[in-house]
Every structure is written in C-alpha cells, then in structure tokens.
PDB file of C-alpha atoms and ligand atoms in Angstrom:
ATOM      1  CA  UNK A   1      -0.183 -44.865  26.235  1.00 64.00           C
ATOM      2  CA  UNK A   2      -2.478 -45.140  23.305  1.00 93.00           C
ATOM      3  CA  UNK A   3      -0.762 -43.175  20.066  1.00 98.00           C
ATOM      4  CA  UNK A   4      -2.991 -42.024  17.136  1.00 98.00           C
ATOM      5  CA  UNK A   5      -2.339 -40.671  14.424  1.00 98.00           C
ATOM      6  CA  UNK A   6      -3.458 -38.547  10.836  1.00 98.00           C
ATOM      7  CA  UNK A   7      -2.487 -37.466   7.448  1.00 98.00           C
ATOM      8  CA  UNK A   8      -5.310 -35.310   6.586  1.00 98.00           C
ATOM      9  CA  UNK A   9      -4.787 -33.747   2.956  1.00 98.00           C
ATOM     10  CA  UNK A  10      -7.091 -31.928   1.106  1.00 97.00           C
ATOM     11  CA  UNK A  11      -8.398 -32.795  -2.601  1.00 97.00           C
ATOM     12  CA  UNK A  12      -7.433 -30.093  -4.044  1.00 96.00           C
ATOM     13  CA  UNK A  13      -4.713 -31.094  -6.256  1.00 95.00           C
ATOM     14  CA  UNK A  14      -2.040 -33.531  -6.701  1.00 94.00           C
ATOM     15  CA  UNK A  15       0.192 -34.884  -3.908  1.00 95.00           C
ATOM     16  CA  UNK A  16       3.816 -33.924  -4.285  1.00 92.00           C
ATOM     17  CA  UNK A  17       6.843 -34.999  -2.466  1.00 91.00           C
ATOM     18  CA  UNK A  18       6.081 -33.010   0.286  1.00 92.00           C
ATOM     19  CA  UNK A  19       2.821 -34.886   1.258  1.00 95.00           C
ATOM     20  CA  UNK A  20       4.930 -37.832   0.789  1.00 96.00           C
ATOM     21  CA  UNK A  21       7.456 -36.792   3.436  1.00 96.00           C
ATOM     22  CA  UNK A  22       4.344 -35.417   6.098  1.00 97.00           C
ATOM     23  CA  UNK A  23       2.231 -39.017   5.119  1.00 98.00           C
ATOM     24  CA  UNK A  24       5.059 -40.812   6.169  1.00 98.00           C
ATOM     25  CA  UNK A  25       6.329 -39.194   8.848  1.00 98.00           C
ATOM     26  CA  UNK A  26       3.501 -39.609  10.693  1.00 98.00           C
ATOM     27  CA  UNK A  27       2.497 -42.947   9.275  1.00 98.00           C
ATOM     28  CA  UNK A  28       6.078 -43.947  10.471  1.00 97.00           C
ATOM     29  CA  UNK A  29       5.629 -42.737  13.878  1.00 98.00           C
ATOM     30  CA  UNK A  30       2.310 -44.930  14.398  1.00 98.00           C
ATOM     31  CA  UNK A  31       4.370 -47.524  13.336  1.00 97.00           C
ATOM     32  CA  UNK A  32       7.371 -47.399  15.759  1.00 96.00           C
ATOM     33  CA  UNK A  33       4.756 -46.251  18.393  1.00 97.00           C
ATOM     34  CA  UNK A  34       3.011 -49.246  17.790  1.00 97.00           C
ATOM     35  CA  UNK A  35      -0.046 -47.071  17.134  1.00 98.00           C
ATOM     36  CA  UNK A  36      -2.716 -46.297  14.826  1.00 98.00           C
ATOM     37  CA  UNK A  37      -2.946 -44.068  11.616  1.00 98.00           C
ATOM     38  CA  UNK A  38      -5.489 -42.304  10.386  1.00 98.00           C
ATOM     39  CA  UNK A  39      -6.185 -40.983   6.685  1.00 98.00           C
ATOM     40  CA  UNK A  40      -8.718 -37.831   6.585  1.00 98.00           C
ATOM     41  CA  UNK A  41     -10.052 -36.249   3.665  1.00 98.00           C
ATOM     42  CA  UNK A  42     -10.382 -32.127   4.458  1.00 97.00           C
ATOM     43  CA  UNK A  43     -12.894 -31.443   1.474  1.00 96.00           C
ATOM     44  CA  UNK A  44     -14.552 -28.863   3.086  1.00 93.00           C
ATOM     45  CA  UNK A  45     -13.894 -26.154   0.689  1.00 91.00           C
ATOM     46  CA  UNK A  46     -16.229 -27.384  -2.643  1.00 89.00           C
ATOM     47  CA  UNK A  47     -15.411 -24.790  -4.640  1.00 89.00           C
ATOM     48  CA  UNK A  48     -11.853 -26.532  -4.958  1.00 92.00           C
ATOM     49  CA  UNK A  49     -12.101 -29.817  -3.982  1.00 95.00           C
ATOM     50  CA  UNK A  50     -12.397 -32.805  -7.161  1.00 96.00           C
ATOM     51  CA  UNK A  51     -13.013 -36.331  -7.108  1.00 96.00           C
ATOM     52  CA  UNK A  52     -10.007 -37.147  -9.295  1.00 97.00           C
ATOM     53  CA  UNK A  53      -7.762 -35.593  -6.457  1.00 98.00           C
ATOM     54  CA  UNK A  54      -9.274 -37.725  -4.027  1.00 98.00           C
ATOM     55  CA  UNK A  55      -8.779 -40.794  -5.553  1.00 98.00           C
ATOM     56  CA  UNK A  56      -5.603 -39.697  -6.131  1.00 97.00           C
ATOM     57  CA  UNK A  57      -4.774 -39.556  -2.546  1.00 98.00           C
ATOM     58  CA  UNK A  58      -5.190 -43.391  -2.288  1.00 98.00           C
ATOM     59  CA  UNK A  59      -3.487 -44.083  -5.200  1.00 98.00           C
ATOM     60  CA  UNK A  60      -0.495 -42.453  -4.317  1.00 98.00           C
ATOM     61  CA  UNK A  61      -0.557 -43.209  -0.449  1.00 98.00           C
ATOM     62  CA  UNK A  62      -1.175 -46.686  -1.325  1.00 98.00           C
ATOM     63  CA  UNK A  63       2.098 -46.563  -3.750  1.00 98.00           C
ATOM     64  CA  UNK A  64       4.312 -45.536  -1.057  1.00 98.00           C
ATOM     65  CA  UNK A  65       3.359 -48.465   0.859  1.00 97.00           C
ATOM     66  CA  UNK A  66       0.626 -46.689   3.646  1.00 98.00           C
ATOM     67  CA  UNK A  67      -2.165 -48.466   5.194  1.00 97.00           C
ATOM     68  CA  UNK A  68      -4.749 -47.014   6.623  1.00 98.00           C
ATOM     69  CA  UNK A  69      -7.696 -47.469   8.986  1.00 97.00           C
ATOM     70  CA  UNK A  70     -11.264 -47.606   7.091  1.00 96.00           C
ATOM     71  CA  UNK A  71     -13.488 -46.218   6.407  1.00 96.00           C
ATOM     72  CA  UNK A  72     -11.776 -43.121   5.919  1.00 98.00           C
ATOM     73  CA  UNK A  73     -13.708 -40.251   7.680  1.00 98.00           C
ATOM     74  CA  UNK A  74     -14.450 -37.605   4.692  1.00 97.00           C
ATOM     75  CA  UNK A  75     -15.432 -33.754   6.319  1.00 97.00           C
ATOM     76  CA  UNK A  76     -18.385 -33.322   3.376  1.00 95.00           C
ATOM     77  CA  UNK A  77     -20.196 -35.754   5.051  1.00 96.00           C
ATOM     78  CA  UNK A  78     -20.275 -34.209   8.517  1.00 96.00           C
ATOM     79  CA  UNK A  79     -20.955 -30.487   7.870  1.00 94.00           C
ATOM     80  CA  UNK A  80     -24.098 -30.552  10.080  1.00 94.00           C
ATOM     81  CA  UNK A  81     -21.636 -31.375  12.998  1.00 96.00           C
ATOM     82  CA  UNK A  82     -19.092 -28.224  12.149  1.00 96.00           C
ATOM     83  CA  UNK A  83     -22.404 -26.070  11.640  1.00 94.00           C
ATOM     84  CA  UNK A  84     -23.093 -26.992  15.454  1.00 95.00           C
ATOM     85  CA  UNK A  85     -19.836 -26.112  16.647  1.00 96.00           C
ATOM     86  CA  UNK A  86     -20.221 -23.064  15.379  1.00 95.00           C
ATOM     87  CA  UNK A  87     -24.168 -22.572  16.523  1.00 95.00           C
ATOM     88  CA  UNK A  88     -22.723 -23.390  19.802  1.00 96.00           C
ATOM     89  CA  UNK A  89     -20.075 -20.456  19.354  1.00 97.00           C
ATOM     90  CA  UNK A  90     -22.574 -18.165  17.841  1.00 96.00           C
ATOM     91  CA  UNK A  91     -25.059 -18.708  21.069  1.00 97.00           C
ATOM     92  CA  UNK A  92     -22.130 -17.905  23.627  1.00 97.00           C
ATOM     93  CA  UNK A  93     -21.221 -14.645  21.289  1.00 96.00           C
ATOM     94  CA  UNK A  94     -17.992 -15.836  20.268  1.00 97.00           C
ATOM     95  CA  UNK A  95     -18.228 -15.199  16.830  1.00 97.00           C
ATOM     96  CA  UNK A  96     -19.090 -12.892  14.473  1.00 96.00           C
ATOM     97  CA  UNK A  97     -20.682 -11.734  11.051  1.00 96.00           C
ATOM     98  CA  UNK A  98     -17.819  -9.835   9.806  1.00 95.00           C
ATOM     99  CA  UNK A  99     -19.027  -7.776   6.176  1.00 95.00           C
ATOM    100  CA  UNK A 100     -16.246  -6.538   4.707  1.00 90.00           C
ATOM    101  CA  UNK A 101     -14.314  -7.987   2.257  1.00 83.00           C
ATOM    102  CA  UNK A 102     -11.111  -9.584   1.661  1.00 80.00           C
ATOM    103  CA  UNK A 103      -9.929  -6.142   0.117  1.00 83.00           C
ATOM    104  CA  UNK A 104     -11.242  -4.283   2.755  1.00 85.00           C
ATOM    105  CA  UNK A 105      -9.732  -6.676   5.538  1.00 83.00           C
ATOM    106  CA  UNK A 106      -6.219  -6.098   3.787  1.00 81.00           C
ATOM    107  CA  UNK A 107      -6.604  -2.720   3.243  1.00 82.00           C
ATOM    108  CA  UNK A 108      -7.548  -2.438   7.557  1.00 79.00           C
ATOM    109  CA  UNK A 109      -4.632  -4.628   7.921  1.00 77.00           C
ATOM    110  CA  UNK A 110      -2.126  -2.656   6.365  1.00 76.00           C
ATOM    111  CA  UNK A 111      -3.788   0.166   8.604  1.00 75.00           C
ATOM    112  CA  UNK A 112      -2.792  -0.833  11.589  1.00 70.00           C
ATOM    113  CA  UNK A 113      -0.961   0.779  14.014  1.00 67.00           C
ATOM    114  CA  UNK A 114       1.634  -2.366  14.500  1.00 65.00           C
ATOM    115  CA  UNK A 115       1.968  -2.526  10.382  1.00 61.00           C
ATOM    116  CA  UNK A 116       0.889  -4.578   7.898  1.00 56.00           C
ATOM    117  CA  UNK A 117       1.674  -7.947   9.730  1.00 54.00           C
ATOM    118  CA  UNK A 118      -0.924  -7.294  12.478  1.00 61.00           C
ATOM    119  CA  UNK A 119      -3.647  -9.715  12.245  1.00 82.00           C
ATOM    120  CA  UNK A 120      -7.441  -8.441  11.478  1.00 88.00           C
ATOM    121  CA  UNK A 121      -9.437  -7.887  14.388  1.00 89.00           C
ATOM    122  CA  UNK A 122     -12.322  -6.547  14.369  1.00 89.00           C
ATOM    123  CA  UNK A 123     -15.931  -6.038  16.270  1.00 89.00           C
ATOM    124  CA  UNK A 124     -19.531  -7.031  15.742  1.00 91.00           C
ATOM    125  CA  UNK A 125     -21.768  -4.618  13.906  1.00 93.00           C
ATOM    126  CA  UNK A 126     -24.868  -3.059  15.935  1.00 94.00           C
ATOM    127  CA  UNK A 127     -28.040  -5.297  15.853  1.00 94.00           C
ATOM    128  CA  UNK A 128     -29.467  -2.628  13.694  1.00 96.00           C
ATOM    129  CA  UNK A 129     -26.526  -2.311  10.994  1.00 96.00           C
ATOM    130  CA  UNK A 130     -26.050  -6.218  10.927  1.00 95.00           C
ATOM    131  CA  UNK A 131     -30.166  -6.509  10.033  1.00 96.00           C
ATOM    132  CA  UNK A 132     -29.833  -3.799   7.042  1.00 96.00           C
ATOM    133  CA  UNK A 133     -26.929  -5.488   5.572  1.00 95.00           C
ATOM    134  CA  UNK A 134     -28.363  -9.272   5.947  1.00 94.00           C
ATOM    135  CA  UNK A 135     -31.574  -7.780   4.615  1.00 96.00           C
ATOM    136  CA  UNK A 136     -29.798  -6.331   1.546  1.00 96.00           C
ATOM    137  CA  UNK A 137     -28.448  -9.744   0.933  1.00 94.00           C
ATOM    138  CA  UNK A 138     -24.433  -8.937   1.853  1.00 94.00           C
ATOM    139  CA  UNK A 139     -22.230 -11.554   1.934  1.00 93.00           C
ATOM    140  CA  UNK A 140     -20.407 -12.292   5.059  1.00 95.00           C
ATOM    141  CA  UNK A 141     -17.929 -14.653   7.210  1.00 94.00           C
ATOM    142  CA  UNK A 142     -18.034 -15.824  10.226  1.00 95.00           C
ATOM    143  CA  UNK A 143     -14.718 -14.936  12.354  1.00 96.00           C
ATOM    144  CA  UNK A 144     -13.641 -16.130  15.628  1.00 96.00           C
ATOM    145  CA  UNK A 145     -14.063 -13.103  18.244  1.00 97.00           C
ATOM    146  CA  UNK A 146     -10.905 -13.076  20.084  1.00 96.00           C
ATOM    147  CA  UNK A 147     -12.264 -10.207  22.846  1.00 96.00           C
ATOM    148  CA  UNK A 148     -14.742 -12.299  23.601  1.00 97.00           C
ATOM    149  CA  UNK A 149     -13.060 -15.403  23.746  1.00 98.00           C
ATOM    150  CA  UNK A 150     -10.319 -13.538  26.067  1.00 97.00           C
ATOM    151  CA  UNK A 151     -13.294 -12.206  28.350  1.00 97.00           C
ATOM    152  CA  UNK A 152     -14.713 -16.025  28.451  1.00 97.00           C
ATOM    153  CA  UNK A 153     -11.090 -17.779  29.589  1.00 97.00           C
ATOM    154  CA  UNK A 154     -10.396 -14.875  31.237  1.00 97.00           C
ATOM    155  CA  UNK A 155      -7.615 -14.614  29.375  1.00 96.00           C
ATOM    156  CA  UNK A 156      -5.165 -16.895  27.397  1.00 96.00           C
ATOM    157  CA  UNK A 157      -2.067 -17.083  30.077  1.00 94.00           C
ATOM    158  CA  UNK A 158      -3.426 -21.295  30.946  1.00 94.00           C
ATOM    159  CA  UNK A 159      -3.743 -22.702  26.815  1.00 97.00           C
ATOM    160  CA  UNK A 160      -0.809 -24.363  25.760  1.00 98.00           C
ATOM    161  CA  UNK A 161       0.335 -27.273  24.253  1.00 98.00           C
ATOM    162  CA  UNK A 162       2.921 -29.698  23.804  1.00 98.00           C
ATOM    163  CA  UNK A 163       4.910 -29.477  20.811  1.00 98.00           C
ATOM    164  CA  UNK A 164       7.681 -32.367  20.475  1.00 97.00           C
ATOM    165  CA  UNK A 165      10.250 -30.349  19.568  1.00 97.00           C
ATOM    166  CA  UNK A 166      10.180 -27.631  21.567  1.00 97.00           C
ATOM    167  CA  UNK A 167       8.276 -28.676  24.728  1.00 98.00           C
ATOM    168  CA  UNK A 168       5.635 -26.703  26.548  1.00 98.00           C
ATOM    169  CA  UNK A 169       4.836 -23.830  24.406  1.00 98.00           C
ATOM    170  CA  UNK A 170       2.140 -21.268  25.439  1.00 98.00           C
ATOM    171  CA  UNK A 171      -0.176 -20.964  23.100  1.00 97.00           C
ATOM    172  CA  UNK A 172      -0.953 -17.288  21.201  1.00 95.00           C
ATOM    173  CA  UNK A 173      -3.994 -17.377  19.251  1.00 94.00           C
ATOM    174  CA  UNK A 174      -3.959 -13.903  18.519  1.00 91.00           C
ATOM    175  CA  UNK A 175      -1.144 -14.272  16.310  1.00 87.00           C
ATOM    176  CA  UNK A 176      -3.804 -15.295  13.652  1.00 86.00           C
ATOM    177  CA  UNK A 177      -6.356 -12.640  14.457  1.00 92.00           C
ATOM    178  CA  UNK A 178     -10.077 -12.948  13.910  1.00 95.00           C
ATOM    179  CA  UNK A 179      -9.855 -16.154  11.838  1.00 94.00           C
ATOM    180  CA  UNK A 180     -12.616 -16.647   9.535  1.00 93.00           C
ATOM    181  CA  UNK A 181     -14.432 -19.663  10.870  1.00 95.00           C
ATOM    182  CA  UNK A 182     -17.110 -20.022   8.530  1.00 94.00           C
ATOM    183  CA  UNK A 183     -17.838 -18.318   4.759  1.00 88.00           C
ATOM    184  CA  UNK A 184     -20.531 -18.168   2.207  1.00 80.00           C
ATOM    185  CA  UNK A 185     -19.063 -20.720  -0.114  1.00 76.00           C
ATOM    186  CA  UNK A 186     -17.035 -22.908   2.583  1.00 79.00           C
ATOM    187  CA  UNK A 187     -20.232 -23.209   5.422  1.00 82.00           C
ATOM    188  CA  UNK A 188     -17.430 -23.990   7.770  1.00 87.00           C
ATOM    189  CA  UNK A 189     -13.568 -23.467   8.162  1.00 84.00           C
ATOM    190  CA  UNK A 190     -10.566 -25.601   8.042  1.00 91.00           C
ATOM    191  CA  UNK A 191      -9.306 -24.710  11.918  1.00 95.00           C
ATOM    192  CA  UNK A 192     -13.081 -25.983  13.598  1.00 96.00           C
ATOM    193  CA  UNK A 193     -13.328 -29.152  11.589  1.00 97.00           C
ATOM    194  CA  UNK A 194     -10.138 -29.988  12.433  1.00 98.00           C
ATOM    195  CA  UNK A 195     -10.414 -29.883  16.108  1.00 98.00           C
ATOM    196  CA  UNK A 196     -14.058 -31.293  15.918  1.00 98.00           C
ATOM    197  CA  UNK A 197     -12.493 -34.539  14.665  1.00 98.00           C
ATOM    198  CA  UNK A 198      -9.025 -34.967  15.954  1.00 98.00           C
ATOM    199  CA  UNK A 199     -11.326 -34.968  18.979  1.00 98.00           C
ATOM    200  CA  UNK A 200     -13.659 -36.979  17.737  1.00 98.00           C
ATOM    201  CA  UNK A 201     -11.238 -39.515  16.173  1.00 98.00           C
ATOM    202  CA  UNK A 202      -9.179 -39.656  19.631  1.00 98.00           C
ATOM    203  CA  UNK A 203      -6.115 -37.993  18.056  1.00 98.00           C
ATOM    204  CA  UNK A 204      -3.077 -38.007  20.314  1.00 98.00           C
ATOM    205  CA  UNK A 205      -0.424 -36.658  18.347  1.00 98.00           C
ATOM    206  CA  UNK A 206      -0.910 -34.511  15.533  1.00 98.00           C
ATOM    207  CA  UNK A 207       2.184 -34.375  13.335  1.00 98.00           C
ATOM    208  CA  UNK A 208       2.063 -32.433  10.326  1.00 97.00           C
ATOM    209  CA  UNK A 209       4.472 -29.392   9.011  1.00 96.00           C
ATOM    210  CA  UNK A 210       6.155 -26.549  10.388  1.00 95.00           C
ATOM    211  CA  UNK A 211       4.006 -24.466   7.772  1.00 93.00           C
ATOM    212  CA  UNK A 212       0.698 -25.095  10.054  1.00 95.00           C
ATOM    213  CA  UNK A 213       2.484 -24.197  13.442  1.00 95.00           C
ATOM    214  CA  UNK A 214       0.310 -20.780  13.417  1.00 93.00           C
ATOM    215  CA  UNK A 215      -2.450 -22.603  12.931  1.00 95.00           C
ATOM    216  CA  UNK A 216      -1.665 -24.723  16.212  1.00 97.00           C
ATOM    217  CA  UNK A 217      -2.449 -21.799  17.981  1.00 97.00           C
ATOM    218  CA  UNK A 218      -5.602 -21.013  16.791  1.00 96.00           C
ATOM    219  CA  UNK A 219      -6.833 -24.653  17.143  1.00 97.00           C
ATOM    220  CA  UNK A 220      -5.642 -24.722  20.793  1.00 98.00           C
ATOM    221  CA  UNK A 221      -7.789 -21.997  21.708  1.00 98.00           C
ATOM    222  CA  UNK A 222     -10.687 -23.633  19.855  1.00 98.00           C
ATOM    223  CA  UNK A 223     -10.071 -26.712  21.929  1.00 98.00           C
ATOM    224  CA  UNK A 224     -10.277 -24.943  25.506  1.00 98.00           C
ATOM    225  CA  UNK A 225     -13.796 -22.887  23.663  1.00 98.00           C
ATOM    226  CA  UNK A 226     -15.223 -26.182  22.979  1.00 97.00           C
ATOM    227  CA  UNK A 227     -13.900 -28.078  25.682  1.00 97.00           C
ATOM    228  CA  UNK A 228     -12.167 -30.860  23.349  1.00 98.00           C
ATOM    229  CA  UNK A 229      -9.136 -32.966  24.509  1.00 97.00           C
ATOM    230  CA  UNK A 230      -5.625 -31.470  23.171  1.00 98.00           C
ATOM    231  CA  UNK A 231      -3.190 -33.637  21.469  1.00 98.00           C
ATOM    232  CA  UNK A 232       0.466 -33.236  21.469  1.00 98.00           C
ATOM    233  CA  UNK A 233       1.866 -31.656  18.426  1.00 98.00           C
ATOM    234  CA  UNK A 234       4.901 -32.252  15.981  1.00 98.00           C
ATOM    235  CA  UNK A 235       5.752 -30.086  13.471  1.00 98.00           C
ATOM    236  CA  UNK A 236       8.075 -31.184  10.678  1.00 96.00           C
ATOM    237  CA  UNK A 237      10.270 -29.694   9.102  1.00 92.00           C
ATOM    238  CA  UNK A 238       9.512 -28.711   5.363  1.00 90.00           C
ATOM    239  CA  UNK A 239      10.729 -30.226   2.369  1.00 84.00           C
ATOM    240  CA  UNK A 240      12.814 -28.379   0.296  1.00 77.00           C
ATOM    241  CA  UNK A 241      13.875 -28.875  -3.406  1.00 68.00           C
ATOM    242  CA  UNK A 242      16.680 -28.506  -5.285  1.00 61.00           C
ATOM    243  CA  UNK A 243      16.700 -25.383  -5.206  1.00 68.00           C
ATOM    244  CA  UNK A 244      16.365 -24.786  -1.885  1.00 68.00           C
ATOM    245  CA  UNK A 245      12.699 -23.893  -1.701  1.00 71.00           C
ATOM    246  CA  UNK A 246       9.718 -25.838  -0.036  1.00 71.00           C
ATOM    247  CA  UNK A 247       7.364 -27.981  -2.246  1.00 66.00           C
ATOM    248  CA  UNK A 248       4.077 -26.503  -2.961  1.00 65.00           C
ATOM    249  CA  UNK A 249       1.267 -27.404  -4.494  1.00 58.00           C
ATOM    250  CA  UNK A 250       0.987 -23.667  -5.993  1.00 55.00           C
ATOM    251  CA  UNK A 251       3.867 -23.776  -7.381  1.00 57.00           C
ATOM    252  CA  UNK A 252       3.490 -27.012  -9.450  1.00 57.00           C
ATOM    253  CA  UNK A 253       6.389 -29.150  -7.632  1.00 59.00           C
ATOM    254  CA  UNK A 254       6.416 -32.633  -9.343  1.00 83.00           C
ATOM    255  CA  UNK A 255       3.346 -34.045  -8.207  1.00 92.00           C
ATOM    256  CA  UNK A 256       4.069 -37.851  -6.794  1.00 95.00           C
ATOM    257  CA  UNK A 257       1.837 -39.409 -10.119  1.00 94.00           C
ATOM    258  CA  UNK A 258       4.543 -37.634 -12.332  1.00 92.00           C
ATOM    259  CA  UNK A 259       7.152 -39.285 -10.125  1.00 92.00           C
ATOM    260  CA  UNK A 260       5.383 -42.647 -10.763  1.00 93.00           C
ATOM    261  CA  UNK A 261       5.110 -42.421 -14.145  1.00 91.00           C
ATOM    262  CA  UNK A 262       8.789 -41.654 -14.737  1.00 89.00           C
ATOM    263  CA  UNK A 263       9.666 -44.680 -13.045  1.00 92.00           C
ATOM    264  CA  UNK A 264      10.488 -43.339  -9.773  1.00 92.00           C
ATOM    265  CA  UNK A 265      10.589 -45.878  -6.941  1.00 95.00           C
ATOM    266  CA  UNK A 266       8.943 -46.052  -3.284  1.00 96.00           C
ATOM    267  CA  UNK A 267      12.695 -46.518  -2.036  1.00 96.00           C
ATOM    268  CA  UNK A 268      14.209 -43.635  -3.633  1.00 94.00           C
ATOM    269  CA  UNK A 269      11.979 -41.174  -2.738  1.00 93.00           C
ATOM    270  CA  UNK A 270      12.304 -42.527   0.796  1.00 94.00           C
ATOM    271  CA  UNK A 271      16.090 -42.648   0.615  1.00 93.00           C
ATOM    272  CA  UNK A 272      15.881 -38.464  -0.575  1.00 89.00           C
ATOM    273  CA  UNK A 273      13.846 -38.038   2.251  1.00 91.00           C
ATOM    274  CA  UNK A 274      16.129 -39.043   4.891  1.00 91.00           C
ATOM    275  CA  UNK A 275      13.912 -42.118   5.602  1.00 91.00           C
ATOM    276  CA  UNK A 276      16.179 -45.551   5.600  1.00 73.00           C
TER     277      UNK A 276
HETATM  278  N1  LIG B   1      -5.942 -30.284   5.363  1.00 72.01           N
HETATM  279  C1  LIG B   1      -4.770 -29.532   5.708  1.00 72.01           C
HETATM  280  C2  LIG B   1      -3.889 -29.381   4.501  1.00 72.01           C
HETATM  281  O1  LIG B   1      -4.016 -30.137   3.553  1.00 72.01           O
HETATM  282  C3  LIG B   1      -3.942 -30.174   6.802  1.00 72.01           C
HETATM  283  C4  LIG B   1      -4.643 -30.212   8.087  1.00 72.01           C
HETATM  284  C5  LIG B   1      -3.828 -30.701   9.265  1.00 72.01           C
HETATM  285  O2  LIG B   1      -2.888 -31.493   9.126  1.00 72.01           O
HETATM  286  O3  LIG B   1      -4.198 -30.327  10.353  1.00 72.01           O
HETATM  287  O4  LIG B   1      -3.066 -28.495   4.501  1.00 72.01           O
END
C-alpha cells in the first residue's frame, strides 16, 4: 500500500518544539513506511502570514535533518481552486452568508439552550434581507450549513474515519458547528483547503496532533460533500513542557531558532522527544 504523508505548518510564526515533534513524527512514519513526505505551506490567512516565517520553516526542518518532496505546494498560489470548492458548495446551498459578528456569534453561543459550549448554528437570511445588507456593504463569512448538509447525506450515521489509535470512529461534524468556511480577509478557510489538497496530493495518512482531532470531523464531512478520498488519521499526542503544559506558539514556547542558537543539538531534542 502506497503511504503519504504531510507536515503542513502555517507561516505565522516561529516553529517550536512542538512542530518539531509533529514534523517528525510524521516524517518518521514515511520513513519506516517506506513512503513519501510531504511539506505544505497553509498561508492562507495573509493578514498573518510573513515571508521570514516561511523561510524559517525550511531552515529549521532542514536542521532537524527532514527532506522533503519539491516543489513544495504553497495554498496562496491556489486560491482560485478553494474559491471553486466553495462555488460548488454555494450552488448546491450548502453554505451560507452568515452577518453577524464574532461578538454576536459568542454572545448566540452563550445563548444556547445546551450552554455556552454548543457550537453556532445558524440559518440563511431571506433573499430580501441578505440583498439589503450586501447592498449596504456588510461584511460577512461564509459558514458551512450543517441542515443542509444533513438533508443532502441524509444524515451523518455512514462518515467516519479511521483514526490509528482508536480505530473506526464515527465521525460528528456538528461538534464544530457552522464552521466559517470562507471570510472577508481569509477568501477561503483552513478546513476546505486542507481537504482540497490532501486529496489532491494523494494523502493517505494524515498525522498531525491531538489538538486538530475536532477538526477531523469537520474535514470528514467536507470529504463525503465534495466527494474526495479519506485518509486515515493519527493524532499525536501533544508536547508538553516543563511545566506540564503544551507548547504553543501563543504563548511564546522557545521557538526551535532560539534552540539553535543556544547550541542545542538535532539529537537532543530528539532524545527529549522520546525519538531514539
Ligand atoms: N496548518 C495547520 C496548522 O499549522 C495544520 C493543518 C493540518 O495538519 O491539517 O495548525
């Protein structure tokens, strides 16, 4: 069986140890699978993408000893193919222009008769409403209707997906709500140009960390919308610190440049990690 594999970061800061850990996981599985691995730059989101992060990513893959396929498929340059994934949606009515705001979609959240963890769901404005307010300029996202998606599959009982870990699991993509598929500033969202090009890339396994297993959901039902292949799944477990808590970039954790320039080796960070 063919095995292919990604490490798909996004430019939008500076890798840290636990990019490291999910690079080389997977990199380490094409390896022993006798596979291939794939490096994919998500830099769909311009308004926090840089260059300097990008190059970054090579820098520091490159230091830990990862070799990847080229050329490296970069989203930016295929927006036109998202934008028809989600014409394609938009002509079968299985999105949305959703108006309100972030604010207003938290304040509906915390609304809701299951409390504030329920996911947003909402509806389609009438024709007439929807003209006024794209007259008057309003901004707006696209979101994923999951109503209509239910009516299409008639349901979501068949989607699953095979996670390595914990076998067969049946897939709930309402556990993410109406996910925004689209937004003014980012003309298409992470979940639909990541199944476009798994698919498109032949992606058979998909290993990345436990922090993106909601998301597996959402792209599963994506996948049976758009009729793409699914891949089997792997979710790794997160990296903690010290002190116990999982690297993030938000929260400044040593980025893997610092590590380098304190004289931090390849083979220590791999021995920390568990690797051998
Ligand atoms: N680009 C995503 C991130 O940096 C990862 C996407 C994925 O592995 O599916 O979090």
């Amino acid at each position: 069986m063919s095995f292919v594999t990604r490490f798909a970061p996004s430019p939008t800061g500076w890798l840290h140890r636990g990019h490291a850990f999910s690079a080389l996981t997977a990199w380490r599985a094409a390896r022993s699978a006798g596979g291939r691995f794939l490096l994919r730059i998500e830099d769909i989101d311009a308004t926090r993408c840089r260059p300097e992060y990008e190059a970054a990513i090579f820098e520091d893959l490159a230091w830990l000893g990862i070799e990847w396929e080229t050329p490296v498929r970069r989203q930016s340059d295929h927006l036109a193919d998202y934008r028809a994934d989600l014409d394609a949606l938009a002509a079968r009515g299985l999105i949305y222009r959703c108006f309100r705001t972030r604010k207003e979609v938290a304040e509906e959240i915390g609304r809701a008769p299951h409390g504030p963890m329920e996911a947003f769901r909402g509806a389609p404005l009438s024709a007439d409403e929807e003209a006024a307010r794209l007259a008057a300029g309003a901004p707006y996202a696209w979101r994923l209707s999951l109503d209509a998606a239910d009516r299409e599959l008639g349901g979501f009982g068949q989607l699953s997906f095979h996670d390595e870990d914990r076998g067969t699991v049946a897939a709930r993509p309402a556990l993410g709500g109406d996910v925004v598929l689209a937004r003014k500033d980012v003309g298409v969202a992470y979940h639909l140009a990541v199944v476009h090009d798994d698919a498109l890339q032949g992606v058979t396994h998909v290993i990345r960390g436990e922090d993106l297993f909601e998301a597996t959901h959402v792209q599963r039902l994506l996948q049976a919308l758009l009729g793409l292949p699914v891949p089997a799944y792997r979710h790794h477990r997160l990296l903690a610190g010290a002190d116990g808590r999982r690297y993030a970039k938000r929260d400044r954790a040593e980025t893997l440049r610092e590590l380098r320039a304190a004289g931090v080796t390849p083979d220590e960070l791999f021995r920390e990690m568990g690797f051998e």
